[in-house]
Amino acid sequence: MNQTPEIKRHLEKSKNIVITTHHKPDGDAMGSSLGLWHYLKSLGHQPIVITPTDYGHFLHWMPGNEEVIVYTEQTEKSIQVLEESDTIFCLDYSALSRGNEIGEWIRKHRDGRCIVMMDHHLNPEAFDDFRIWDNHASSTCELVYRFIDGCGDSSHMASQIAECLYVGIMTDTGSFKFSNTTPEVHRIIAHLLERGAQAQMINNKLFDNFSENRTRFMGYCLYAKLKVLPEYHTAYMCITEAELKQFDIQTGDTEGLVNYALSILGVNFGVLIVDRGVLRKMSFRSIGSFPANVFASHFNGGGHHNASGGMSECSLEETEEKFLHLLEEFKPQLLY
Ligand code: 5GP
Ligand code: MN
């Protein structure tokens, strides 16, 4: 569904716009939020981006980042900004639980405000007034691009917008490798390059800016932690809290680790289980027909067909056991 004309008309009378996204925002979450933020500013609005939690340092270089409010770090200010809002954009999520306290706040206070959802995840909840939603879109950044294009402004978009949208399309397509990399994605990317996005600089900022600790942690995980189960076409890793501490792992540092599991010949399903203390966070990635999101639904999660996540309140050992048990159930679907 694409309600660009309705959203455009609504914005003409909107005064206080807040842009929100999901917790632990990734490249698409921050790219779409800041891309839309720059665009709305160019229309004369004074939007404010609030994220439920912090996010990886590899995203802090993005234009506009210095003005982002992090709810967990500036809670009072966040609530004040939310209270003053008349329009709230929900980007890259369509289940309020993905917005943590901000999602809760919206659930309680949505009346009298206009909620605009822009998202590409399956099974959106109905908390919005308007939406641009397409689960076949590569990314929420692609949807923000379609919105700007639908408003007639893509031909003259500022380079900051192009840069932000490039980030999300690139990260959500795995650098234009995943099956969501359509001809349309390449057409949009070509246009973003024409509008001033600098591919080499963005690649460098995103992928060549890690700490030494993070690189050694990757090496350690691949050498000592990766378990390969050829009979299930699966590879997985379980990371303890102590290991995160040992390598001084920060928010965002485990991003990308799960993809290495899929790089092994014959592996169709890659899994990462990380003990985050309060809960065990799980990432699922598949190649081809295996539905990672159906698997994730057994761990209070979901997501896309080939990329999904979930969590477990059991111990790391119990979670691994449950995972292995479930793998046996899914075995027939994994053999291809
Ligand atoms: P990641 O493994 O990078 O944390 O998440 C990959 C994708 O899975 C996300 O883009 C999101 O769509 C989905 N996802 C991750 N965690 C959860 C979760 O707890 N619940 C749901 N419904 N989806 C999730
Ligand atoms: Mn996304």
XYZ file of C-alpha atoms and ligand atoms in Angstrom:
361
model
C 0.000 0.000 0.000
C 1.285 3.459 -0.882
C -0.614 6.455 0.507
C 1.893 9.098 -0.582
C -0.761 11.632 -1.741
C -2.663 11.355 1.560
C 0.546 11.690 3.595
C 1.663 14.651 1.516
C -1.672 16.395 2.066
C -1.563 15.686 5.793
C 1.972 17.077 6.130
C 0.835 20.458 4.828
C -0.988 21.027 8.114
C 1.406 19.171 10.406
C 3.559 21.255 12.762
C 5.474 18.888 15.028
C 6.803 15.766 13.360
C 8.634 12.974 15.128
C 10.430 10.194 13.273
C 10.927 6.919 15.143
C 12.393 3.546 14.273
C 13.012 0.144 15.886
C 15.314 -0.621 18.800
C 19.002 -1.227 18.107
C 18.542 0.543 14.762
C 20.516 -0.823 11.815
C 21.648 0.861 8.597
C 18.169 0.816 7.079
C 16.521 2.144 10.236
C 18.952 5.063 10.567
C 19.245 5.629 6.808
C 15.488 5.883 6.345
C 14.979 8.012 9.481
C 17.723 10.494 8.628
C 16.885 10.457 4.895
C 13.277 11.381 5.691
C 14.481 13.876 8.325
C 16.591 15.740 5.725
C 13.743 15.618 3.227
C 11.132 17.001 5.652
C 13.553 19.747 6.666
C 13.931 20.680 3.018
C 10.143 21.137 2.947
C 10.361 23.608 5.845
C 9.422 21.245 8.708
C 11.423 20.820 11.893
C 11.229 17.063 12.414
C 12.988 15.257 15.259
C 14.391 11.708 15.103
C 14.067 9.637 18.298
C 15.479 6.101 18.484
C 14.390 3.673 21.236
C 18.008 2.689 22.000
C 21.554 3.438 20.927
C 23.087 2.046 17.753
C 26.438 1.040 16.280
C 29.272 3.569 16.002
C 29.616 2.596 12.366
C 26.422 4.636 11.754
C 27.407 7.745 13.714
C 29.024 9.470 10.729
C 25.699 9.863 8.952
C 24.578 13.430 8.206
C 22.137 14.600 10.891
C 23.270 11.984 13.438
C 24.280 14.675 15.942
C 20.642 15.746 16.279
C 19.196 12.280 16.945
C 17.681 11.800 20.408
C 18.187 8.371 21.997
C 15.220 7.535 24.266
C 17.228 5.514 26.786
C 19.786 8.329 27.122
C 17.395 11.320 27.094
C 14.117 9.871 28.298
C 12.477 13.035 29.626
C 13.294 15.008 26.519
C 12.061 12.143 24.318
C 8.707 12.013 26.112
C 8.365 15.789 25.881
C 9.026 15.710 22.136
C 6.559 12.840 21.690
C 3.912 14.730 23.708
C 4.313 17.813 21.548
C 4.071 15.839 18.298
C 1.073 15.815 15.979
C 2.583 13.364 13.472
C 4.732 10.321 14.216
C 6.516 8.372 11.510
C 7.284 4.728 12.288
C 10.085 3.632 10.007
C 11.386 0.105 9.440
C 9.003 -1.459 11.943
C 5.331 -2.351 11.925
C 5.017 -4.112 15.294
C 4.946 -1.649 18.212
C 6.955 -4.046 20.384
C 9.948 -3.381 18.076
C 9.863 0.250 19.236
C 10.351 -0.618 22.943
C 9.165 2.259 25.209
C 8.445 4.478 22.192
C 6.170 1.763 20.786
C 4.445 1.500 24.162
C 4.044 5.271 24.283
C 2.469 5.280 20.804
C 0.113 2.458 21.793
C -1.166 4.546 24.725
C -1.169 8.028 23.178
C -1.869 7.522 19.494
C -5.337 9.136 19.601
C -5.306 12.656 18.236
C -2.038 12.085 16.437
C -1.364 10.967 12.907
C 0.750 7.812 12.724
C 2.508 7.125 9.435
C 4.062 3.699 8.912
C 6.757 3.124 6.310
C 7.921 -0.469 6.436
C 8.726 -3.661 4.575
C 8.172 -6.328 7.237
C 5.483 -8.984 7.041
C 2.239 -8.842 9.056
C 2.051 -5.147 9.935
C -0.059 -4.258 12.976
C -2.886 -1.778 12.457
C -1.743 1.170 14.610
C -1.261 3.604 11.723
C -3.400 6.206 9.950
C -1.402 6.154 6.720
C 1.143 3.731 5.395
C 3.655 3.061 2.700
C 4.108 -0.643 3.176
C 5.512 -3.243 0.799
C 7.139 -6.447 1.964
C 8.717 -6.825 -1.476
C 10.626 -3.570 -1.068
C 14.343 -4.128 -0.477
C 14.382 -1.731 2.453
C 12.557 1.072 4.177
C 15.003 3.427 2.465
C 13.542 2.277 -0.858
C 10.072 3.215 0.480
C 11.294 6.649 1.587
C 12.730 7.080 -1.905
C 9.351 6.135 -3.416
C 7.680 8.667 -1.093
C 10.034 11.477 -2.129
C 9.646 10.439 -5.762
C 5.846 10.382 -5.374
C 5.999 13.917 -3.968
C 7.789 14.940 -7.175
C 11.060 15.783 -5.426
C 13.466 12.956 -6.311
C 15.056 14.757 -9.272
C 16.451 17.503 -7.033
C 16.996 15.690 -3.732
C 19.957 16.878 -1.645
C 23.113 14.775 -1.453
C 22.544 14.141 2.287
C 19.236 12.446 1.504
C 20.855 10.377 -1.244
C 23.657 9.348 1.109
C 21.281 8.245 3.887
C 19.035 6.257 1.550
C 22.054 4.605 -0.067
C 23.144 3.329 3.370
C 19.877 1.502 4.067
C 19.460 0.023 0.614
C 23.044 -1.200 0.656
C 22.923 -2.716 4.133
C 19.487 -4.371 3.753
C 20.500 -5.953 0.423
C 23.829 -7.188 1.860
C 25.702 -4.848 -0.505
C 23.417 -5.731 -3.431
C 23.815 -9.500 -2.999
C 20.541 -10.723 -1.489
C 17.472 -11.807 -3.448
C 15.800 -8.456 -2.686
C 18.273 -6.759 -5.060
C 15.872 -6.010 -7.905
C 16.401 -4.039 -11.122
C 14.447 -1.262 -9.383
C 17.012 -1.243 -6.558
C 19.798 -0.680 -9.081
C 17.802 2.061 -10.813
C 17.249 3.850 -7.496
C 20.895 3.398 -6.517
C 22.013 4.823 -9.873
C 19.885 7.864 -9.195
C 21.206 8.243 -5.642
C 24.738 8.232 -7.065
C 23.675 10.940 -9.523
C 22.299 12.940 -6.596
C 25.657 12.878 -4.835
C 25.859 9.688 -2.746
C 29.502 8.606 -2.689
C 29.632 4.821 -2.824
C 33.288 4.386 -1.904
C 33.123 6.762 1.044
C 29.951 5.094 2.370
C 31.453 1.601 2.016
C 34.549 2.743 3.837
C 32.599 4.351 6.693
C 30.391 1.270 7.133
C 32.833 -1.588 6.673
C 36.378 -0.319 7.259
C 35.961 1.491 10.543
C 35.919 -1.264 13.154
C 37.957 -1.445 16.324
C 40.844 -3.910 16.527
C 38.889 -5.753 19.234
C 35.918 -6.255 16.941
C 38.071 -7.702 14.158
C 39.793 -10.097 16.583
C 36.394 -11.064 18.010
C 35.238 -12.009 14.491
C 38.349 -14.145 14.063
C 37.821 -15.798 17.445
C 34.175 -16.607 16.665
C 34.982 -18.097 13.277
C 37.890 -20.140 14.630
C 36.612 -21.277 18.006
C 32.843 -20.845 18.105
C 31.396 -21.761 14.736
C 29.717 -25.161 14.693
C 28.903 -26.722 11.346
C 26.188 -29.371 11.066
C 26.487 -30.717 7.494
C 23.550 -33.112 7.953
C 21.284 -30.102 8.595
C 22.999 -27.760 6.099
C 23.338 -25.431 9.075
C 26.115 -23.535 10.827
C 25.724 -21.665 14.120
C 27.508 -19.874 16.936
C 26.648 -19.334 20.601
C 28.404 -16.360 22.198
C 28.567 -15.931 25.974
C 28.389 -12.697 27.955
C 31.960 -13.278 29.128
C 33.173 -13.410 25.527
C 31.432 -10.121 24.717
C 33.192 -8.603 27.714
C 36.563 -10.141 26.851
C 36.575 -8.370 23.472
C 34.849 -5.207 24.755
C 32.039 -5.717 22.242
C 29.888 -2.619 21.734
C 26.436 -2.104 20.223
C 26.546 -3.006 16.533
C 29.786 -4.998 16.762
C 28.081 -8.372 16.183
C 26.354 -7.047 13.047
C 27.326 -9.180 10.042
C 28.758 -12.075 12.068
C 25.879 -14.430 11.258
C 26.445 -14.002 7.513
C 29.791 -15.802 7.740
C 27.938 -18.999 8.615
C 26.230 -18.855 5.230
C 29.500 -18.451 3.346
C 30.314 -22.149 3.847
C 29.618 -24.450 0.905
C 26.418 -26.419 1.473
C 25.160 -24.303 4.382
C 21.606 -23.011 3.845
C 20.890 -21.794 7.355
C 23.088 -19.644 9.602
C 22.292 -18.867 13.230
C 23.825 -16.605 15.854
C 22.821 -16.822 19.515
C 24.223 -14.099 21.774
C 23.809 -13.982 25.529
C 22.856 -10.356 26.222
C 22.413 -10.928 29.952
C 18.699 -10.180 30.270
C 17.919 -12.437 27.309
C 19.444 -14.479 24.525
C 19.221 -12.628 21.188
C 19.027 -14.775 18.073
C 19.719 -13.967 14.416
C 18.646 -16.282 11.611
C 19.779 -16.125 7.994
C 18.934 -18.519 5.162
C 19.735 -18.960 1.501
C 16.919 -20.006 -0.823
C 13.687 -21.646 0.223
C 14.213 -22.171 3.961
C 11.849 -19.797 5.854
C 14.045 -18.204 8.515
C 11.065 -16.173 9.765
C 8.946 -19.284 10.405
C 11.841 -20.762 12.378
C 12.180 -17.452 14.287
C 8.507 -17.530 15.229
C 9.398 -20.385 17.622
C 11.590 -17.882 19.484
C 9.095 -14.997 19.840
C 10.441 -13.479 16.664
C 9.934 -13.043 12.982
C 11.219 -10.949 10.122
C 11.895 -11.698 6.484
C 12.013 -15.027 4.670
C 15.834 -15.025 4.519
C 16.686 -12.763 7.472
C 14.933 -12.871 10.797
C 15.488 -12.638 14.521
C 14.094 -13.712 17.832
C 14.931 -14.095 21.503
C 14.855 -16.538 24.337
C 14.488 -16.129 28.077
C 16.087 -19.533 28.766
C 19.805 -19.879 29.519
C 22.264 -19.982 26.633
C 22.643 -23.763 27.033
C 18.879 -24.337 27.130
C 18.389 -22.051 24.147
C 20.992 -24.007 22.169
C 19.256 -27.247 23.117
C 15.855 -25.938 22.036
C 17.393 -24.677 18.801
C 18.958 -28.082 18.025
C 15.698 -29.841 18.823
C 13.788 -27.543 16.481
C 16.409 -28.052 13.787
C 15.549 -31.747 13.758
C 11.884 -30.848 13.159
C 12.803 -28.541 10.292
C 15.361 -30.974 8.818
C 13.307 -31.956 5.745
C 12.982 -28.298 4.729
C 16.728 -27.735 5.059
C 17.868 -30.387 2.600
C 18.224 -28.762 -0.782
P 18.984 -9.111 13.095
O 19.345 -10.553 13.058
O 19.871 -8.314 12.208
O 18.837 -8.592 14.480
O 17.525 -9.008 12.477
C 17.268 -9.346 11.153
C 15.831 -9.044 10.823
O 15.004 -9.897 11.598
C 15.395 -7.637 11.196
O 15.501 -6.783 10.101
C 13.968 -7.810 11.590
O 13.182 -7.814 10.434
C 13.887 -9.214 12.108
N 13.920 -9.337 13.572
C 15.010 -9.347 14.373
N 14.669 -9.542 15.648
C 13.324 -9.674 15.687
C 12.372 -9.909 16.724
O 12.706 -10.039 17.905
N 11.067 -9.963 16.341
C 10.669 -9.827 15.037
N 9.370 -9.909 14.745
N 11.543 -9.624 14.052
C 12.849 -9.536 14.347
Mn 14.848 -2.728 6.909
